[in-house]
C-alpha positions as MATLAB code, in Angstrom:
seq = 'XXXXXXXXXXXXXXXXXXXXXXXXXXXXXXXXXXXXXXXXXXXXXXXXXXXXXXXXXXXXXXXXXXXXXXXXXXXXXXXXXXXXXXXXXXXXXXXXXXXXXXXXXXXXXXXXXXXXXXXXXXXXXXXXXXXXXXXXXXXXXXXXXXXXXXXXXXXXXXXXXXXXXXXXXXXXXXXXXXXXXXXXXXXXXXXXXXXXXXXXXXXXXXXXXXXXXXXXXXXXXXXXXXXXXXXXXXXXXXXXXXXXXXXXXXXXXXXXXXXXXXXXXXXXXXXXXXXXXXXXXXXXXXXXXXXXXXXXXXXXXXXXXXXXXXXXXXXXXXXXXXXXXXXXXXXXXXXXXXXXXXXXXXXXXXXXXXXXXXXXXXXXXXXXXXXXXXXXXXXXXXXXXXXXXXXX';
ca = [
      19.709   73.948  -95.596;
      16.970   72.827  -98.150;
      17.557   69.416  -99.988;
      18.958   69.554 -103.299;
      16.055   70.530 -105.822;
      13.037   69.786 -103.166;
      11.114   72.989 -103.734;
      10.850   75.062 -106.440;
       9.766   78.856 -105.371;
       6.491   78.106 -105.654;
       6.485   75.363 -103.236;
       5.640   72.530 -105.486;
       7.734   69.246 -105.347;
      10.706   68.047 -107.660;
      12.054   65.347 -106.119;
      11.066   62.655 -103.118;
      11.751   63.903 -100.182;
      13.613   61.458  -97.815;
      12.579   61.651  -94.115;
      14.057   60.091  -90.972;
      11.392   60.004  -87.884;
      11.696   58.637  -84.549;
       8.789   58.063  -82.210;
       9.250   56.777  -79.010;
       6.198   55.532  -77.517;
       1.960   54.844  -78.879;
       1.099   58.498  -78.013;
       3.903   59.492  -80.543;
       2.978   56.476  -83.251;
      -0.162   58.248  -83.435;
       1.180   61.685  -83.745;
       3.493   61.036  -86.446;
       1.236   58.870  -88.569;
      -0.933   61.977  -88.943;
       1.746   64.030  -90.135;
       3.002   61.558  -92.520;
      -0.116   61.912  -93.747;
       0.295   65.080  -94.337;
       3.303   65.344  -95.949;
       2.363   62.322  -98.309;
       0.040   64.989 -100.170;
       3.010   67.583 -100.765;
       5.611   64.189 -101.071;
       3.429   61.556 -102.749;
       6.890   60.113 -103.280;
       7.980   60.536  -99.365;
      10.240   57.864  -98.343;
      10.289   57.795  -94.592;
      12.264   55.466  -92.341;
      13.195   55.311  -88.435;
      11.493   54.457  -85.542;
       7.796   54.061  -85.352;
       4.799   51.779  -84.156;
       1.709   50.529  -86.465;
       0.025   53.326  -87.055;
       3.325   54.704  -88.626;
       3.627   51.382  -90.636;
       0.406   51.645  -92.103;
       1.266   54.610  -93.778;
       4.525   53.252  -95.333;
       6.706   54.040  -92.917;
       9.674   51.881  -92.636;
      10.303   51.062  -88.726;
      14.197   49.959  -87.698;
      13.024   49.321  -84.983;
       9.640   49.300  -83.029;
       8.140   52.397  -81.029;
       7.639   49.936  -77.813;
      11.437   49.613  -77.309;
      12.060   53.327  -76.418;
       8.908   53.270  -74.100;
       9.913   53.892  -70.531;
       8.123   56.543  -67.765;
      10.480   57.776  -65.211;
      14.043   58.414  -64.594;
      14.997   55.671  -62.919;
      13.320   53.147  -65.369;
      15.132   54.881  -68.189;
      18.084   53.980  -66.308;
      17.454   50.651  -65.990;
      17.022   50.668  -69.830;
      19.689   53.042  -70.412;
      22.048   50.594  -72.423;
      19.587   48.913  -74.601;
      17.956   52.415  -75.671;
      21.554   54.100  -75.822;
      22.107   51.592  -78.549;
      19.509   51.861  -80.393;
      20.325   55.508  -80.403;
      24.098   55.317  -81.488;
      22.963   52.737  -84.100;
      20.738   55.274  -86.035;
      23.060   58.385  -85.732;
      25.639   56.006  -87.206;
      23.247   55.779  -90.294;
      22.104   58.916  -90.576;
      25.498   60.331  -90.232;
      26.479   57.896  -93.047;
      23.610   58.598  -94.926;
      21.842   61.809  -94.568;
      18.099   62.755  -94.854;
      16.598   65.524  -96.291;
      14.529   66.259  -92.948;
      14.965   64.451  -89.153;
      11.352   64.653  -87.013;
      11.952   64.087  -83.623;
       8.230   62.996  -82.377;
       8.437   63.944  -78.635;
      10.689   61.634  -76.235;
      13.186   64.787  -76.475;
      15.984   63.073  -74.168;
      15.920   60.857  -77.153;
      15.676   63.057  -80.271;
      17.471   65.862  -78.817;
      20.919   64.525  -78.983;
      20.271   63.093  -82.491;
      18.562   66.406  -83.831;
      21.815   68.259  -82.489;
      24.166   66.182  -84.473;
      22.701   65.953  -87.231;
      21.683   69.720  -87.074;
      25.676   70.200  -87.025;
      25.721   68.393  -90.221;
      23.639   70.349  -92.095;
      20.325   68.457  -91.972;
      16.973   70.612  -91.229;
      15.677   69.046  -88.301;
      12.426   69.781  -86.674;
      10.677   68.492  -83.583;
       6.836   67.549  -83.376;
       5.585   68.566  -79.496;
       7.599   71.378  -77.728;
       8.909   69.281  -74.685;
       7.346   70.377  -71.518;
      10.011   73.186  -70.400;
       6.268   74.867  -68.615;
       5.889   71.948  -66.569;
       9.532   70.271  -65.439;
      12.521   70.430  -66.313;
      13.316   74.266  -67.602;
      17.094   73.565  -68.398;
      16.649   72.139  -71.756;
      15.919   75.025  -73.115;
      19.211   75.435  -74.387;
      19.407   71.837  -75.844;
      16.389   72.626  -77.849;
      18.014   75.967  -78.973;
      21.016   73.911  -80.152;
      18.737   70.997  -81.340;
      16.327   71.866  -83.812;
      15.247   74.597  -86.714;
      11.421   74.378  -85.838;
       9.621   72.904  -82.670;
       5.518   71.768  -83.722;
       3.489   73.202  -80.833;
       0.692   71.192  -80.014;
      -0.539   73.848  -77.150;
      -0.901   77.514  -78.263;
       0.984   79.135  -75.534;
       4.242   77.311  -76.071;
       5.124   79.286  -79.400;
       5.673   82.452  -77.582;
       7.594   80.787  -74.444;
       9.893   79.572  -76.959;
      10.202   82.754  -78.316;
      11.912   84.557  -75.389;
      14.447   81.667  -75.301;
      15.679   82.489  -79.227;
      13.526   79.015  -80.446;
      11.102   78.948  -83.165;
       7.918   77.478  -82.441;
       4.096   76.999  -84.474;
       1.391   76.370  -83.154;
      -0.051   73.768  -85.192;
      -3.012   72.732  -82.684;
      -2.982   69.152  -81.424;
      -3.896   66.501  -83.767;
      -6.181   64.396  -81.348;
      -8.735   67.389  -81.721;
      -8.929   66.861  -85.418;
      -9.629   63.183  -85.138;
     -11.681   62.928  -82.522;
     -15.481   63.986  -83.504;
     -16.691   67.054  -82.104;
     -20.009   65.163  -80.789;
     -18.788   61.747  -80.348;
     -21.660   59.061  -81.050;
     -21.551   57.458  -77.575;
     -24.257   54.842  -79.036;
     -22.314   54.487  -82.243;
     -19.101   53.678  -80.067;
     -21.357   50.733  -77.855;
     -22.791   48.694  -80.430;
     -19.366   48.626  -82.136;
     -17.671   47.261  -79.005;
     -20.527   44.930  -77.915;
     -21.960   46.902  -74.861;
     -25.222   47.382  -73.867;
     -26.811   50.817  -75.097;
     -28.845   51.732  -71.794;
     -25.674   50.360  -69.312;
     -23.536   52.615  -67.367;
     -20.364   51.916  -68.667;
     -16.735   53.004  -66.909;
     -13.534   52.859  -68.963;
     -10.720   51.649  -67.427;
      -7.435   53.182  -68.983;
      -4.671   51.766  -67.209;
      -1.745   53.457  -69.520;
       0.218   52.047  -73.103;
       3.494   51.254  -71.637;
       4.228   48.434  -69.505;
       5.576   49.975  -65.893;
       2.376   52.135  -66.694;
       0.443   48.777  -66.467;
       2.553   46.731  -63.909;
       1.755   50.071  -61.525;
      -1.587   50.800  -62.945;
      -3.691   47.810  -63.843;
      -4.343   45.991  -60.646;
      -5.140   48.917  -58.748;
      -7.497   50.205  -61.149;
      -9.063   46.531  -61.579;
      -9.526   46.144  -57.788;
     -11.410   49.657  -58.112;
     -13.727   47.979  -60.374;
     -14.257   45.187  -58.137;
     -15.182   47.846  -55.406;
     -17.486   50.069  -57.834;
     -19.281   46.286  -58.961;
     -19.774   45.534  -55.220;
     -21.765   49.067  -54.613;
     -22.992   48.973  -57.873;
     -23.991   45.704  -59.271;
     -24.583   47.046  -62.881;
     -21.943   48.726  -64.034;
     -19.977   47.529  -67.070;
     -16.233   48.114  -67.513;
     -14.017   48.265  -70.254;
     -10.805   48.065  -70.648;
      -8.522   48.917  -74.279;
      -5.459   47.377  -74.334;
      -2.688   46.183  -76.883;
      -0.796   42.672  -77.795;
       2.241   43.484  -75.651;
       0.094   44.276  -72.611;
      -2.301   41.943  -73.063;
      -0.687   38.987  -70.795;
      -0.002   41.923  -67.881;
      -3.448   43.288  -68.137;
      -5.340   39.111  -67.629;
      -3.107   38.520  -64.542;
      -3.954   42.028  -63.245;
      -7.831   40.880  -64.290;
      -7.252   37.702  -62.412;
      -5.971   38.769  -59.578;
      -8.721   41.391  -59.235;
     -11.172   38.428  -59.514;
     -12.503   40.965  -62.549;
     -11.555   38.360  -64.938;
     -15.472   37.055  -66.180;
     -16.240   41.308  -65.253;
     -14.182   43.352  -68.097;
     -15.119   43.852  -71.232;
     -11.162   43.457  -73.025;
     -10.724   45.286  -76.349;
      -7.740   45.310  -78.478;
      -6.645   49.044  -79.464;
      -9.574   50.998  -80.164;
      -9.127   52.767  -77.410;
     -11.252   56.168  -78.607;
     -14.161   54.329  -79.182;
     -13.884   53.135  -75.640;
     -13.736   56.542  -74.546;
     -16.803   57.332  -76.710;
     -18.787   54.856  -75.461;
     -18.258   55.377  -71.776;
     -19.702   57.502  -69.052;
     -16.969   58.094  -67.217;
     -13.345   57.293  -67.199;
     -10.283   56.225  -64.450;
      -7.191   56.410  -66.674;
      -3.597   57.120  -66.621;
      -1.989   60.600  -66.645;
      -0.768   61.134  -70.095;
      -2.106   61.731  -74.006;
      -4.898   59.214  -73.246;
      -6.245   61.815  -70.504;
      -6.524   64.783  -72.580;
      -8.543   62.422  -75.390;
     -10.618   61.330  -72.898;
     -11.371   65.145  -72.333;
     -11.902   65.927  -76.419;
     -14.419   62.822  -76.048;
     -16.432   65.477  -73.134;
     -16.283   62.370  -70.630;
     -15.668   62.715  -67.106;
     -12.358   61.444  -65.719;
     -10.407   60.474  -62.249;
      -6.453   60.584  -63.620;
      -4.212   58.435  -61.984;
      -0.932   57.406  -61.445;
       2.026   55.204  -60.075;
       5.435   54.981  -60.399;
       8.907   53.321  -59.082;
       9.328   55.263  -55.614;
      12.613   57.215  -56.291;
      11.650   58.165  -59.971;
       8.507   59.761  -58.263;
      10.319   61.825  -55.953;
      12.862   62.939  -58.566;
      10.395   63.842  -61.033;
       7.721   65.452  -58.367;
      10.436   67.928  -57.193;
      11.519   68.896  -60.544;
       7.447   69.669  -61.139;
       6.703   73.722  -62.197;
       2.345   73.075  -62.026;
       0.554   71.861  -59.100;
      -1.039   68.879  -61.689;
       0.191   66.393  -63.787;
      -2.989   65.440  -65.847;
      -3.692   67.547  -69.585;
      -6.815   68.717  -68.555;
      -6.206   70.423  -65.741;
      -2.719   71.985  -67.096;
      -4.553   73.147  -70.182;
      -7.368   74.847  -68.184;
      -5.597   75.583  -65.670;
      -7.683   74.734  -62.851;
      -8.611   71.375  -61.291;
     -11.023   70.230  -63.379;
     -10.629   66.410  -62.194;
      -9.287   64.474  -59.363;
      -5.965   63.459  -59.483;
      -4.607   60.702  -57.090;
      -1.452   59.987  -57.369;
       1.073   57.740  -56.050;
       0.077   56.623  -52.432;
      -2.965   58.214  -53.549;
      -4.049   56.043  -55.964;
      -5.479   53.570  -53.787;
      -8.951   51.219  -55.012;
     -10.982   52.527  -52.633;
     -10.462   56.061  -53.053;
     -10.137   55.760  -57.006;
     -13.537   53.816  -56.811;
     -15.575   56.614  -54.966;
     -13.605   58.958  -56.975;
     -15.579   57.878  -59.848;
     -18.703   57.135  -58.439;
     -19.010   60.519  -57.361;
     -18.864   61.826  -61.184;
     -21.969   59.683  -61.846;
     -23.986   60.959  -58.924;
     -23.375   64.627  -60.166;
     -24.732   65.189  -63.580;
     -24.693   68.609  -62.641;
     -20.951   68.599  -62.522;
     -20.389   66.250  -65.711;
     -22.952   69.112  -68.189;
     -20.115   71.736  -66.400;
     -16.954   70.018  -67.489;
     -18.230   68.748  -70.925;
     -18.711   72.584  -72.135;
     -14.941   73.376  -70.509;
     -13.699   70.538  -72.518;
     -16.050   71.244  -75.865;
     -14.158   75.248  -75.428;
     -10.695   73.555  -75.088;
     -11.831   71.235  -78.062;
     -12.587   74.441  -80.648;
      -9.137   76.081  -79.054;
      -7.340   72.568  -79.851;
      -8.811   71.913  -83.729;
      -6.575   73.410  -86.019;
      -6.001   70.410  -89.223;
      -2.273   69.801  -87.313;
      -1.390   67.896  -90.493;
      -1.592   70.621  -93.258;
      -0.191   73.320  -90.900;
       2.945   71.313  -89.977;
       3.348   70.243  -93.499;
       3.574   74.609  -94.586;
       5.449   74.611  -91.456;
       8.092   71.630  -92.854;
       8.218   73.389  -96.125;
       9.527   76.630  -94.499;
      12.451   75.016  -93.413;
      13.293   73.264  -96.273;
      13.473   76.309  -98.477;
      15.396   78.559  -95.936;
];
């Protein structure tokens, strides 16, 4: 169902398009702001509302309610949570019913935006969802929710548009928008003198995750690692990216790590950290597979509550969790998870990348090959995408 005078036949405009997006999480805020990017050159007149985080706002966008509210990892936390996000939920199908878009984007968090892309589907709005959710990797039954969910599912990864096929769903390939953002040759010296740190020091980035049971698990562990690697290796200089909500977590964790004077603490700019470093320790998720489209060395890691873990690792299709290794399928990089993700062992985990430059010249051309496979202007191919869908 196209909007009322949107597109003419030849594709050009006639009217603002109005656009309801919902992005659950810093990953997503990033995501999204790219496409509305996009669309802003075919809609210079876009009005777009929802759910979103700064990068979202910057563009115009017009957030009900902030990005960090939705962000939970595991089941059991989004239990915990359940009633706050539920209402959040029922409060924006109540407007949307009342007041319909042209177009709902559901960016990721698909336990989220499935339910609302299915209503709203029923009503008659075109709704489409930006990253397929991860039917390869856990949780195969929602296949059928997606069916009944959504017009068009944005594929970030180019095998998903054919697994979607044999379930009925269609799916583009639009290539991931990281790998058009990030440089192909990142300036690692660029990166250092723009963050304050030395150009001849070997530098380890400490990426302890965006949301905050990612940093409550994450942050002291990897902090006492750093107090381990400075021990063995006086020299070393850490950073550490991190944003205003996390900030107070991310001191104590410093603190308590006696890594407080230690850590270089940046707010955001979290790709130029990954520029400038050598190698990386950093939490399984989006920030792992940037880390790889930088060509830097990585040990993923990652904690969470106990029965969420054991819930989630049973439900698991791929012997990894972490991008790299999924998208390459092979283990590229450590991965220590859970009871695994110890200091000591995460500390001579990434020691062991800078004693082998051997190994590091190996994985930087797998990731510069996954980079080329990856770089494919997401923006204007999910904007032709959009327009598809509008004019059936």
């Amino acid at each position: 169902m196209a909007p009322q005078g949107a597109l003419t036949t030849s594709g050009s405009t006639t009217q603002d398009l109005r656009l309801s997006m919902v992005a659950a999480e810093r990953s997503g805020d990033m995501l999204a702001a790219l496409l509305l990017q996009g669309l802003q050159k075919t809609w210079p007149g876009l009005q777009a509302s929802g759910i979103g985080g700064p990068q979202m706002d910057a563009t115009g966008f017009v957030s009900r309610w902030s990005c960090d509210e939705l962000s939970v990892r595991g089941l059991v936390e989004a239990l915990w949570r359940y009633r706050h996000i539920n209402g959040i939920r029922q409060s924006l199908i109540q407007d949307l019913l009342a007041s319909p878009p042209d177009l709902y984007v559901g960016v990721d968090a698909s336990d989220f935006n499935l339910p609302v892309e299915r209503l709203l589907r029923q009503q008659g709005v075109p709704t489409v969802q930006l990253v397929c959710p991860s039917i390869w990797a856990w949780r195969p039954e929602r296949v059928k929710k997606i069916r009944d969910s959504v017009d068009l599912v944005l594929c970030i990864y180019p095998f998903e548009p054919s697994l979607l096929e044999q379930h009925g769903i269609e799916g583009t390939f639009v290539g991931h928008p990281v790998a058009d953002v990030i440089p192909f040759e990142p300036d690692r010296l660029q990166a250092r003198q723009a963050l304050g740190l030395p150009a001849d020091a070997t530098v380890v980035a400490l990426l302890p995750g965006s949301r905050p049971a990612e940093v409550k698990n994450l942050a002291l562990p990897f902090l006492q690692a750093a107090h381990r690697m400075r021990q063995l290796r006086p020299g070393l200089q850490f950073v550490l990216p991190t944003h205003g909500l996390l900030k107070p977590m991310v001191e104590a964790a410093m603190a308590q790590a006696g890594m407080q004077d230690h850590v270089h603490l940046v707010m955001g700019r979290s790709h130029e950290v990954q520029a400038a470093c050598d190698v990386a320790l950093v939490a399984s998720g989006t920030a792992t597979l940037e880390t790889a489209l930088h060509k830097r060395p990585m040990v993923i890691a990652y904690k969470m509550q106990w029965l969420s873990w054991q819930i989630a690792n049973r439900q698991r299709l791929l012997p990894w969790i972490g991008l790299p290794n999924i998208l390459c399928q092979e283990s590229l990089v450590p991965e220590l998870l859970q009871e695994q993700a110890q200091p000591e062992a995460l500390a001579q985990a990434v020691l062991r990348w800078l004693d082998d430059p051997a190994a590091v010249s190996r994985i930087q051309q797998r990731f510069a090959d996954l980079h080329c496979q990856l770089r494919q202007d997401m923006p204007t191919l999910a904007t032709h995408a959009i327009q598809k869908v509008l004019a059936a």
